[in-house]
């Protein structure tokens, strides 16, 4: 598959949804679908590397997903453990920097330790920044950023009048990474489900019926091609956007 010629999105985020329905259609337990989703993760990582996308953020487990049946939550935790044991070295060899974003303290010690170890192991890589959102909620992210700002005020380092979007932005989980260009949700639901609420402000949204285990490099390419056809106006009108484009420099 040839790489895209147009500028690829700098940062793609994906709600990897539809594993349960994929398994159900095959009369298998939901965990079978989650396991099958691992291949799709490898596909999108490969696709991003080939197409020059430098940052990829995947929603693997929401702060609300703890409410699922205990058996499913347990199976997901085991899957995360196995995936960490098996995939980290290959990701490292591919030049991927792995980061887990979310309230990581909620995971049991062995899993938490593996996440920290994987982040340390790959910290020097720069080809692709792969963020896995686990026990993540967009509202939680905003609250923890607000707490950091409040702490700076209490310490006397920041005046209330100097709190602007930038100060909150700096406290968000994905602060140092490029702005979110493309949000993808598989599985046919047209909702955000408490993913990157703050970061979504001007992202382009792409929803597909494809269930996550069936999502592959071609599916990613379709989404990127769809994105390439969008006109991002950021509140301006079309003529202004085209003028900026044709102005040299
Ligand atoms: C997404 O697939 C994976 C997680 C939330 C962990 P689902 O498990 O939500 O699959 P559906 O939506 O029930 O098909
Ligand atoms: C969102 O999917 C969370 C992840 C994909 C990790 P859900 O399946 O949990 O979302 P809802 O419940 O359909 O909104
Ligand atoms: Mg779902």
PDB file of C-alpha atoms and ligand atoms in Angstrom:
ATOM      1  CA  UNK A   1       0.000   0.000   0.000  1.00  0.00           C
ATOM      2  CA  UNK A   2       1.713   3.286  -1.065  1.00  0.00           C
ATOM      3  CA  UNK A   3       1.974   6.081   1.523  1.00  0.00           C
ATOM      4  CA  UNK A   4      -0.387   9.077   1.161  1.00  0.00           C
ATOM      5  CA  UNK A   5       0.976  12.090  -0.663  1.00  0.00           C
ATOM      6  CA  UNK A   6      -1.113  14.732   1.178  1.00  0.00           C
ATOM      7  CA  UNK A   7      -0.021  15.857   4.654  1.00  0.00           C
ATOM      8  CA  UNK A   8      -1.206  13.175   7.030  1.00  0.00           C
ATOM      9  CA  UNK A   9      -2.983  14.035  10.270  1.00  0.00           C
ATOM     10  CA  UNK A  10      -0.451  14.880  12.966  1.00  0.00           C
ATOM     11  CA  UNK A  11      -2.426  13.118  15.663  1.00  0.00           C
ATOM     12  CA  UNK A  12      -5.139  10.453  15.357  1.00  0.00           C
ATOM     13  CA  UNK A  13      -7.272   9.210  18.256  1.00  0.00           C
ATOM     14  CA  UNK A  14      -9.401   6.075  18.011  1.00  0.00           C
ATOM     15  CA  UNK A  15     -12.287   4.727  20.111  1.00  0.00           C
ATOM     16  CA  UNK A  16     -11.717   1.023  19.485  1.00  0.00           C
ATOM     17  CA  UNK A  17     -15.334  -0.084  19.741  1.00  0.00           C
ATOM     18  CA  UNK A  18     -17.260  -3.166  18.595  1.00  0.00           C
ATOM     19  CA  UNK A  19     -15.248  -6.088  20.023  1.00  0.00           C
ATOM     20  CA  UNK A  20     -18.227  -7.505  21.919  1.00  0.00           C
ATOM     21  CA  UNK A  21     -20.525  -7.473  18.890  1.00  0.00           C
ATOM     22  CA  UNK A  22     -17.792  -8.976  16.713  1.00  0.00           C
ATOM     23  CA  UNK A  23     -17.504 -11.898  19.152  1.00  0.00           C
ATOM     24  CA  UNK A  24     -21.271 -12.242  19.548  1.00  0.00           C
ATOM     25  CA  UNK A  25     -21.688 -12.601  15.785  1.00  0.00           C
ATOM     26  CA  UNK A  26     -19.341 -15.599  16.044  1.00  0.00           C
ATOM     27  CA  UNK A  27     -21.119 -17.054  19.096  1.00  0.00           C
ATOM     28  CA  UNK A  28     -18.024 -16.521  21.184  1.00  0.00           C
ATOM     29  CA  UNK A  29     -17.499 -14.763  24.546  1.00  0.00           C
ATOM     30  CA  UNK A  30     -16.834 -11.013  24.519  1.00  0.00           C
ATOM     31  CA  UNK A  31     -13.230 -11.611  25.586  1.00  0.00           C
ATOM     32  CA  UNK A  32     -12.655 -13.380  22.257  1.00  0.00           C
ATOM     33  CA  UNK A  33     -13.482 -10.083  20.547  1.00  0.00           C
ATOM     34  CA  UNK A  34     -11.137  -8.122  22.789  1.00  0.00           C
ATOM     35  CA  UNK A  35      -8.360 -10.554  21.983  1.00  0.00           C
ATOM     36  CA  UNK A  36      -9.070 -10.264  18.250  1.00  0.00           C
ATOM     37  CA  UNK A  37      -8.767  -6.477  18.641  1.00  0.00           C
ATOM     38  CA  UNK A  38      -5.023  -6.835  19.241  1.00  0.00           C
ATOM     39  CA  UNK A  39      -4.447  -7.490  15.560  1.00  0.00           C
ATOM     40  CA  UNK A  40      -6.252  -4.252  14.683  1.00  0.00           C
ATOM     41  CA  UNK A  41      -3.935  -2.376  17.060  1.00  0.00           C
ATOM     42  CA  UNK A  42      -0.918  -3.803  15.221  1.00  0.00           C
ATOM     43  CA  UNK A  43      -2.557  -2.824  11.904  1.00  0.00           C
ATOM     44  CA  UNK A  44      -3.077   0.819  12.887  1.00  0.00           C
ATOM     45  CA  UNK A  45       0.406   1.118  14.364  1.00  0.00           C
ATOM     46  CA  UNK A  46       1.845  -0.247  11.115  1.00  0.00           C
ATOM     47  CA  UNK A  47      -0.473   2.026   9.090  1.00  0.00           C
ATOM     48  CA  UNK A  48       0.583   5.130  11.040  1.00  0.00           C
ATOM     49  CA  UNK A  49       4.271   4.269  10.615  1.00  0.00           C
ATOM     50  CA  UNK A  50       3.797   3.821   6.863  1.00  0.00           C
ATOM     51  CA  UNK A  51       1.692   6.930   6.377  1.00  0.00           C
ATOM     52  CA  UNK A  52       3.805   9.268   8.486  1.00  0.00           C
ATOM     53  CA  UNK A  53       1.314   9.807  11.313  1.00  0.00           C
ATOM     54  CA  UNK A  54       3.476  10.649  14.324  1.00  0.00           C
ATOM     55  CA  UNK A  55       0.965  10.441  17.181  1.00  0.00           C
ATOM     56  CA  UNK A  56      -1.733   7.842  17.809  1.00  0.00           C
ATOM     57  CA  UNK A  57      -3.973   7.719  20.880  1.00  0.00           C
ATOM     58  CA  UNK A  58      -6.075   4.598  21.446  1.00  0.00           C
ATOM     59  CA  UNK A  59      -8.978   4.319  23.892  1.00  0.00           C
ATOM     60  CA  UNK A  60      -8.558   0.872  25.449  1.00  0.00           C
ATOM     61  CA  UNK A  61     -10.487   1.125  28.729  1.00  0.00           C
ATOM     62  CA  UNK A  62     -12.682   3.959  29.939  1.00  0.00           C
ATOM     63  CA  UNK A  63     -13.200   5.010  33.531  1.00  0.00           C
ATOM     64  CA  UNK A  64     -16.778   3.762  33.053  1.00  0.00           C
ATOM     65  CA  UNK A  65     -15.730   0.312  31.793  1.00  0.00           C
ATOM     66  CA  UNK A  66     -15.113  -0.874  35.396  1.00  0.00           C
ATOM     67  CA  UNK A  67     -18.904  -1.186  35.570  1.00  0.00           C
ATOM     68  CA  UNK A  68     -18.889  -4.138  33.155  1.00  0.00           C
ATOM     69  CA  UNK A  69     -19.345  -7.680  34.495  1.00  0.00           C
ATOM     70  CA  UNK A  70     -16.422  -8.662  36.714  1.00  0.00           C
ATOM     71  CA  UNK A  71     -15.550 -11.531  34.403  1.00  0.00           C
ATOM     72  CA  UNK A  72     -15.110  -9.203  31.421  1.00  0.00           C
ATOM     73  CA  UNK A  73     -13.066  -6.665  33.405  1.00  0.00           C
ATOM     74  CA  UNK A  74     -10.832  -9.517  34.629  1.00  0.00           C
ATOM     75  CA  UNK A  75     -10.383 -10.843  31.089  1.00  0.00           C
ATOM     76  CA  UNK A  76      -9.443  -7.357  29.866  1.00  0.00           C
ATOM     77  CA  UNK A  77      -6.839  -6.925  32.623  1.00  0.00           C
ATOM     78  CA  UNK A  78      -5.320 -10.302  31.708  1.00  0.00           C
ATOM     79  CA  UNK A  79      -5.279  -9.311  28.072  1.00  0.00           C
ATOM     80  CA  UNK A  80      -3.454  -6.054  28.917  1.00  0.00           C
ATOM     81  CA  UNK A  81      -0.866  -8.062  30.879  1.00  0.00           C
ATOM     82  CA  UNK A  82      -0.320 -10.524  28.031  1.00  0.00           C
ATOM     83  CA  UNK A  83      -0.172  -7.753  25.439  1.00  0.00           C
ATOM     84  CA  UNK A  84       2.404  -5.856  27.499  1.00  0.00           C
ATOM     85  CA  UNK A  85       4.547  -8.964  27.870  1.00  0.00           C
ATOM     86  CA  UNK A  86       4.377  -9.825  24.183  1.00  0.00           C
ATOM     87  CA  UNK A  87       4.204  -6.602  22.200  1.00  0.00           C
ATOM     88  CA  UNK A  88       6.489  -4.079  23.921  1.00  0.00           C
ATOM     89  CA  UNK A  89       9.768  -5.348  22.453  1.00  0.00           C
ATOM     90  CA  UNK A  90       8.398  -5.304  18.923  1.00  0.00           C
ATOM     91  CA  UNK A  91       7.015  -1.795  19.390  1.00  0.00           C
ATOM     92  CA  UNK A  92      10.410  -0.756  20.736  1.00  0.00           C
ATOM     93  CA  UNK A  93      12.134  -2.235  17.666  1.00  0.00           C
ATOM     94  CA  UNK A  94       9.710  -0.280  15.457  1.00  0.00           C
ATOM     95  CA  UNK A  95      10.738   2.972  17.156  1.00  0.00           C
ATOM     96  CA  UNK A  96       7.425   3.436  18.967  1.00  0.00           C
ATOM     97  CA  UNK A  97       7.241   5.449  22.168  1.00  0.00           C
ATOM     98  CA  UNK A  98       4.542   3.966  24.358  1.00  0.00           C
ATOM     99  CA  UNK A  99       2.662   5.971  26.967  1.00  0.00           C
ATOM    100  CA  UNK A 100      -0.290   5.014  29.133  1.00  0.00           C
ATOM    101  CA  UNK A 101      -2.609   7.887  29.896  1.00  0.00           C
ATOM    102  CA  UNK A 102      -5.331   7.840  32.520  1.00  0.00           C
ATOM    103  CA  UNK A 103      -5.653   7.253  36.253  1.00  0.00           C
ATOM    104  CA  UNK A 104      -3.099   4.428  36.380  1.00  0.00           C
ATOM    105  CA  UNK A 105      -3.104   4.097  40.166  1.00  0.00           C
ATOM    106  CA  UNK A 106      -6.345   2.103  39.950  1.00  0.00           C
ATOM    107  CA  UNK A 107      -4.627  -0.892  38.320  1.00  0.00           C
ATOM    108  CA  UNK A 108      -3.169  -3.634  40.469  1.00  0.00           C
ATOM    109  CA  UNK A 109       0.546  -3.479  41.145  1.00  0.00           C
ATOM    110  CA  UNK A 110       1.876  -6.018  38.592  1.00  0.00           C
ATOM    111  CA  UNK A 111      -0.050  -4.399  35.744  1.00  0.00           C
ATOM    112  CA  UNK A 112       0.808  -0.867  36.858  1.00  0.00           C
ATOM    113  CA  UNK A 113       4.495  -1.848  37.080  1.00  0.00           C
ATOM    114  CA  UNK A 114       4.459  -3.316  33.581  1.00  0.00           C
ATOM    115  CA  UNK A 115       2.918  -0.120  32.208  1.00  0.00           C
ATOM    116  CA  UNK A 116       5.613   1.999  33.862  1.00  0.00           C
ATOM    117  CA  UNK A 117       8.337  -0.379  32.634  1.00  0.00           C
ATOM    118  CA  UNK A 118       7.017  -0.233  29.057  1.00  0.00           C
ATOM    119  CA  UNK A 119       7.007   3.580  29.181  1.00  0.00           C
ATOM    120  CA  UNK A 120      10.595   3.642  30.483  1.00  0.00           C
ATOM    121  CA  UNK A 121      11.761   1.041  27.956  1.00  0.00           C
ATOM    122  CA  UNK A 122      10.446   3.008  24.973  1.00  0.00           C
ATOM    123  CA  UNK A 123      10.995   6.550  26.291  1.00  0.00           C
ATOM    124  CA  UNK A 124      13.845   7.266  23.848  1.00  0.00           C
ATOM    125  CA  UNK A 125      11.819   6.423  20.711  1.00  0.00           C
ATOM    126  CA  UNK A 126      10.373   9.063  18.438  1.00  0.00           C
ATOM    127  CA  UNK A 127       9.032   7.474  15.239  1.00  0.00           C
ATOM    128  CA  UNK A 128       5.501   7.110  16.551  1.00  0.00           C
ATOM    129  CA  UNK A 129       4.080   8.306  19.849  1.00  0.00           C
ATOM    130  CA  UNK A 130       1.528   5.682  20.845  1.00  0.00           C
ATOM    131  CA  UNK A 131      -0.698   6.646  23.764  1.00  0.00           C
ATOM    132  CA  UNK A 132      -2.964   4.023  25.275  1.00  0.00           C
ATOM    133  CA  UNK A 133      -5.815   5.550  27.281  1.00  0.00           C
ATOM    134  CA  UNK A 134      -6.705   3.253  30.170  1.00  0.00           C
ATOM    135  CA  UNK A 135      -8.980   4.109  33.092  1.00  0.00           C
ATOM    136  CA  UNK A 136      -9.246   7.357  31.194  1.00  0.00           C
ATOM    137  CA  UNK A 137     -12.144   9.805  31.141  1.00  0.00           C
ATOM    138  CA  UNK A 138     -12.202  13.168  29.372  1.00  0.00           C
ATOM    139  CA  UNK A 139     -13.845  14.814  32.389  1.00  0.00           C
ATOM    140  CA  UNK A 140     -11.236  13.293  34.712  1.00  0.00           C
ATOM    141  CA  UNK A 141      -8.499  14.724  32.469  1.00  0.00           C
ATOM    142  CA  UNK A 142      -9.977  18.228  32.723  1.00  0.00           C
ATOM    143  CA  UNK A 143     -10.389  17.899  36.499  1.00  0.00           C
ATOM    144  CA  UNK A 144      -6.800  16.755  37.055  1.00  0.00           C
ATOM    145  CA  UNK A 145      -5.522  19.624  34.885  1.00  0.00           C
ATOM    146  CA  UNK A 146      -7.682  22.086  36.885  1.00  0.00           C
ATOM    147  CA  UNK A 147      -6.250  20.658  40.102  1.00  0.00           C
ATOM    148  CA  UNK A 148      -2.694  21.328  38.898  1.00  0.00           C
ATOM    149  CA  UNK A 149      -3.645  24.929  38.072  1.00  0.00           C
ATOM    150  CA  UNK A 150      -5.302  25.353  41.500  1.00  0.00           C
ATOM    151  CA  UNK A 151      -2.176  23.987  43.209  1.00  0.00           C
ATOM    152  CA  UNK A 152      -0.020  26.525  41.369  1.00  0.00           C
ATOM    153  CA  UNK A 153      -2.364  29.290  42.600  1.00  0.00           C
ATOM    154  CA  UNK A 154      -2.212  28.003  46.186  1.00  0.00           C
ATOM    155  CA  UNK A 155       1.607  27.919  46.034  1.00  0.00           C
ATOM    156  CA  UNK A 156       1.507  31.544  44.909  1.00  0.00           C
ATOM    157  CA  UNK A 157       3.118  30.728  41.542  1.00  0.00           C
ATOM    158  CA  UNK A 158       0.116  31.730  39.446  1.00  0.00           C
ATOM    159  CA  UNK A 159      -2.391  34.557  39.762  1.00  0.00           C
ATOM    160  CA  UNK A 160      -6.062  33.798  39.109  1.00  0.00           C
ATOM    161  CA  UNK A 161      -6.137  36.451  36.378  1.00  0.00           C
ATOM    162  CA  UNK A 162      -3.388  34.563  34.593  1.00  0.00           C
ATOM    163  CA  UNK A 163      -5.432  31.385  34.187  1.00  0.00           C
ATOM    164  CA  UNK A 164      -6.159  31.003  30.488  1.00  0.00           C
ATOM    165  CA  UNK A 165      -6.775  28.059  28.157  1.00  0.00           C
ATOM    166  CA  UNK A 166      -3.034  27.562  27.838  1.00  0.00           C
ATOM    167  CA  UNK A 167      -2.572  26.907  31.569  1.00  0.00           C
ATOM    168  CA  UNK A 168      -5.226  24.181  31.531  1.00  0.00           C
ATOM    169  CA  UNK A 169      -3.945  22.812  28.266  1.00  0.00           C
ATOM    170  CA  UNK A 170      -0.493  22.331  29.790  1.00  0.00           C
ATOM    171  CA  UNK A 171      -1.964  20.185  32.544  1.00  0.00           C
ATOM    172  CA  UNK A 172      -3.857  17.820  30.233  1.00  0.00           C
ATOM    173  CA  UNK A 173      -2.603  14.260  29.671  1.00  0.00           C
ATOM    174  CA  UNK A 174      -1.476  14.767  26.074  1.00  0.00           C
ATOM    175  CA  UNK A 175      -0.060  18.247  26.692  1.00  0.00           C
ATOM    176  CA  UNK A 176       3.236  18.105  24.812  1.00  0.00           C
ATOM    177  CA  UNK A 177       1.864  16.237  21.806  1.00  0.00           C
ATOM    178  CA  UNK A 178       0.524  17.732  18.571  1.00  0.00           C
ATOM    179  CA  UNK A 179      -3.137  18.833  18.521  1.00  0.00           C
ATOM    180  CA  UNK A 180      -5.695  16.145  17.731  1.00  0.00           C
ATOM    181  CA  UNK A 181      -6.459  16.259  13.989  1.00  0.00           C
ATOM    182  CA  UNK A 182      -8.596  13.166  13.452  1.00  0.00           C
ATOM    183  CA  UNK A 183     -10.939  11.308  15.811  1.00  0.00           C
ATOM    184  CA  UNK A 184     -12.081   7.873  14.639  1.00  0.00           C
ATOM    185  CA  UNK A 185     -14.734   5.695  16.254  1.00  0.00           C
ATOM    186  CA  UNK A 186     -15.341   2.179  15.009  1.00  0.00           C
ATOM    187  CA  UNK A 187     -18.387   0.055  15.824  1.00  0.00           C
ATOM    188  CA  UNK A 188     -21.132   2.322  14.483  1.00  0.00           C
ATOM    189  CA  UNK A 189     -21.925   4.440  17.560  1.00  0.00           C
ATOM    190  CA  UNK A 190     -21.885   8.204  16.968  1.00  0.00           C
ATOM    191  CA  UNK A 191     -20.738   9.333  20.379  1.00  0.00           C
ATOM    192  CA  UNK A 192     -17.598  10.350  22.201  1.00  0.00           C
ATOM    193  CA  UNK A 193     -18.145   8.282  25.396  1.00  0.00           C
ATOM    194  CA  UNK A 194     -16.066  10.602  27.592  1.00  0.00           C
ATOM    195  CA  UNK A 195     -12.895  10.299  25.496  1.00  0.00           C
ATOM    196  CA  UNK A 196     -10.728  13.377  24.812  1.00  0.00           C
ATOM    197  CA  UNK A 197     -13.321  16.086  25.545  1.00  0.00           C
ATOM    198  CA  UNK A 198     -10.932  19.034  25.758  1.00  0.00           C
ATOM    199  CA  UNK A 199      -8.746  17.915  22.847  1.00  0.00           C
ATOM    200  CA  UNK A 200     -11.744  17.323  20.533  1.00  0.00           C
ATOM    201  CA  UNK A 201     -12.543  21.041  20.176  1.00  0.00           C
ATOM    202  CA  UNK A 202     -11.412  21.248  16.536  1.00  0.00           C
ATOM    203  CA  UNK A 203     -10.698  17.629  15.656  1.00  0.00           C
ATOM    204  CA  UNK A 204     -12.315  16.170  12.534  1.00  0.00           C
ATOM    205  CA  UNK A 205     -14.720  13.359  13.465  1.00  0.00           C
ATOM    206  CA  UNK A 206     -14.952  10.094  11.520  1.00  0.00           C
ATOM    207  CA  UNK A 207     -17.414   7.341  12.411  1.00  0.00           C
ATOM    208  CA  UNK A 208     -17.411   3.921  10.774  1.00  0.00           C
ATOM    209  CA  UNK A 209     -19.643   0.848  11.101  1.00  0.00           C
ATOM    210  CA  UNK A 210     -16.559  -1.397  10.889  1.00  0.00           C
ATOM    211  CA  UNK A 211     -16.136  -3.325  14.139  1.00  0.00           C
ATOM    212  CA  UNK A 212     -12.730  -2.841  15.763  1.00  0.00           C
ATOM    213  CA  UNK A 213     -11.332  -6.370  15.099  1.00  0.00           C
ATOM    214  CA  UNK A 214     -12.033  -5.850  11.367  1.00  0.00           C
ATOM    215  CA  UNK A 215     -10.317  -2.445  11.194  1.00  0.00           C
ATOM    216  CA  UNK A 216      -7.104  -2.694   9.151  1.00  0.00           C
ATOM    217  CA  UNK A 217      -4.581  -0.539   7.277  1.00  0.00           C
ATOM    218  CA  UNK A 218      -7.007  -0.024   4.390  1.00  0.00           C
ATOM    219  CA  UNK A 219      -9.702   1.172   6.833  1.00  0.00           C
ATOM    220  CA  UNK A 220      -7.193   3.615   8.326  1.00  0.00           C
ATOM    221  CA  UNK A 221      -6.285   4.839   4.874  1.00  0.00           C
ATOM    222  CA  UNK A 222      -9.997   5.472   4.095  1.00  0.00           C
ATOM    223  CA  UNK A 223     -10.308   7.555   7.245  1.00  0.00           C
ATOM    224  CA  UNK A 224      -7.167   9.542   6.381  1.00  0.00           C
ATOM    225  CA  UNK A 225      -8.415  10.123   2.823  1.00  0.00           C
ATOM    226  CA  UNK A 226     -11.760  11.327   4.177  1.00  0.00           C
ATOM    227  CA  UNK A 227      -9.884  13.672   6.520  1.00  0.00           C
ATOM    228  CA  UNK A 228      -7.799  15.006   3.617  1.00  0.00           C
ATOM    229  CA  UNK A 229     -11.015  16.159   1.895  1.00  0.00           C
ATOM    230  CA  UNK A 230     -12.209  18.205   4.879  1.00  0.00           C
ATOM    231  CA  UNK A 231     -11.907  21.976   5.004  1.00  0.00           C
ATOM    232  CA  UNK A 232     -10.833  23.056   8.474  1.00  0.00           C
ATOM    233  CA  UNK A 233     -12.123  26.566   8.930  1.00  0.00           C
ATOM    234  CA  UNK A 234     -11.666  27.114  12.699  1.00  0.00           C
ATOM    235  CA  UNK A 235     -14.572  29.557  12.688  1.00  0.00           C
ATOM    236  CA  UNK A 236     -13.497  31.460   9.574  1.00  0.00           C
ATOM    237  CA  UNK A 237     -15.089  31.338   6.108  1.00  0.00           C
ATOM    238  CA  UNK A 238     -13.916  29.304   3.149  1.00  0.00           C
ATOM    239  CA  UNK A 239     -12.422  32.266   1.238  1.00  0.00           C
ATOM    240  CA  UNK A 240     -10.200  33.177   4.177  1.00  0.00           C
ATOM    241  CA  UNK A 241      -8.961  29.594   4.483  1.00  0.00           C
ATOM    242  CA  UNK A 242      -8.087  29.431   0.786  1.00  0.00           C
ATOM    243  CA  UNK A 243      -6.387  32.830   0.917  1.00  0.00           C
ATOM    244  CA  UNK A 244      -4.165  31.671   3.813  1.00  0.00           C
ATOM    245  CA  UNK A 245      -3.303  28.545   1.803  1.00  0.00           C
ATOM    246  CA  UNK A 246      -2.299  30.473  -1.313  1.00  0.00           C
ATOM    247  CA  UNK A 247      -0.317  33.121   0.605  1.00  0.00           C
ATOM    248  CA  UNK A 248       3.403  32.262   0.400  1.00  0.00           C
ATOM    249  CA  UNK A 249       5.219  31.668   3.690  1.00  0.00           C
TER     250      UNK A 249
HETATM  251  C1  LIG B   1     -14.657  -1.870  22.944  1.00  0.00           C
HETATM  252  O1  LIG B   1     -15.504  -2.877  22.496  1.00  0.00           O
HETATM  253  C2  LIG B   1     -13.613  -2.374  23.896  1.00  0.00           C
HETATM  254  C3  LIG B   1     -13.749  -1.879  25.267  1.00  0.00           C
HETATM  255  C4  LIG B   1     -14.633  -1.054  25.700  1.00  0.00           C
HETATM  256  C5  LIG B   1     -12.776  -2.379  26.219  1.00  0.00           C
HETATM  257  P1  LIG B   1     -16.833  -3.232  23.270  1.00  0.00           P
HETATM  258  O2  LIG B   1     -16.519  -4.275  24.302  1.00  0.00           O
HETATM  259  O3  LIG B   1     -17.485  -2.020  23.817  1.00  0.00           O
HETATM  260  O4  LIG B   1     -17.702  -3.864  22.126  1.00  0.00           O
HETATM  261  P2  LIG B   1     -19.255  -3.656  21.866  1.00  0.00           P
HETATM  262  O5  LIG B   1     -19.483  -2.185  21.749  1.00  0.00           O
HETATM  263  O6  LIG B   1     -19.969  -4.244  23.034  1.00  0.00           O
HETATM  264  O7  LIG B   1     -19.520  -4.396  20.598  1.00  0.00           O
HETATM  265  C1  LIG B   2     -15.852   3.382  24.707  1.00  0.00           C
HETATM  266  O1  LIG B   2     -16.610   2.284  24.325  1.00  0.00           O
HETATM  267  C2  LIG B   2     -14.649   2.945  25.485  1.00  0.00           C
HETATM  268  C3  LIG B   2     -13.649   2.177  24.751  1.00  0.00           C
HETATM  269  C4  LIG B   2     -13.670   1.839  23.495  1.00  0.00           C
HETATM  270  C5  LIG B   2     -12.485   1.818  25.504  1.00  0.00           C
HETATM  271  P1  LIG B   2     -17.863   1.794  25.167  1.00  0.00           P
HETATM  272  O2  LIG B   2     -18.407   0.609  24.465  1.00  0.00           O
HETATM  273  O3  LIG B   2     -17.496   1.612  26.591  1.00  0.00           O
HETATM  274  O4  LIG B   2     -18.848   3.045  25.042  1.00  0.00           O
HETATM  275  P2  LIG B   2     -20.430   3.125  25.214  1.00  0.00           P
HETATM  276  O5  LIG B   2     -20.771   2.415  26.488  1.00  0.00           O
HETATM  277  O6  LIG B   2     -21.035   2.446  24.023  1.00  0.00           O
HETATM  278  O7  LIG B   2     -20.733   4.587  25.238  1.00  0.00           O
HETATM  279 MG1  LIG B   3     -18.821  -0.713  23.032  1.00  0.00          MG
END
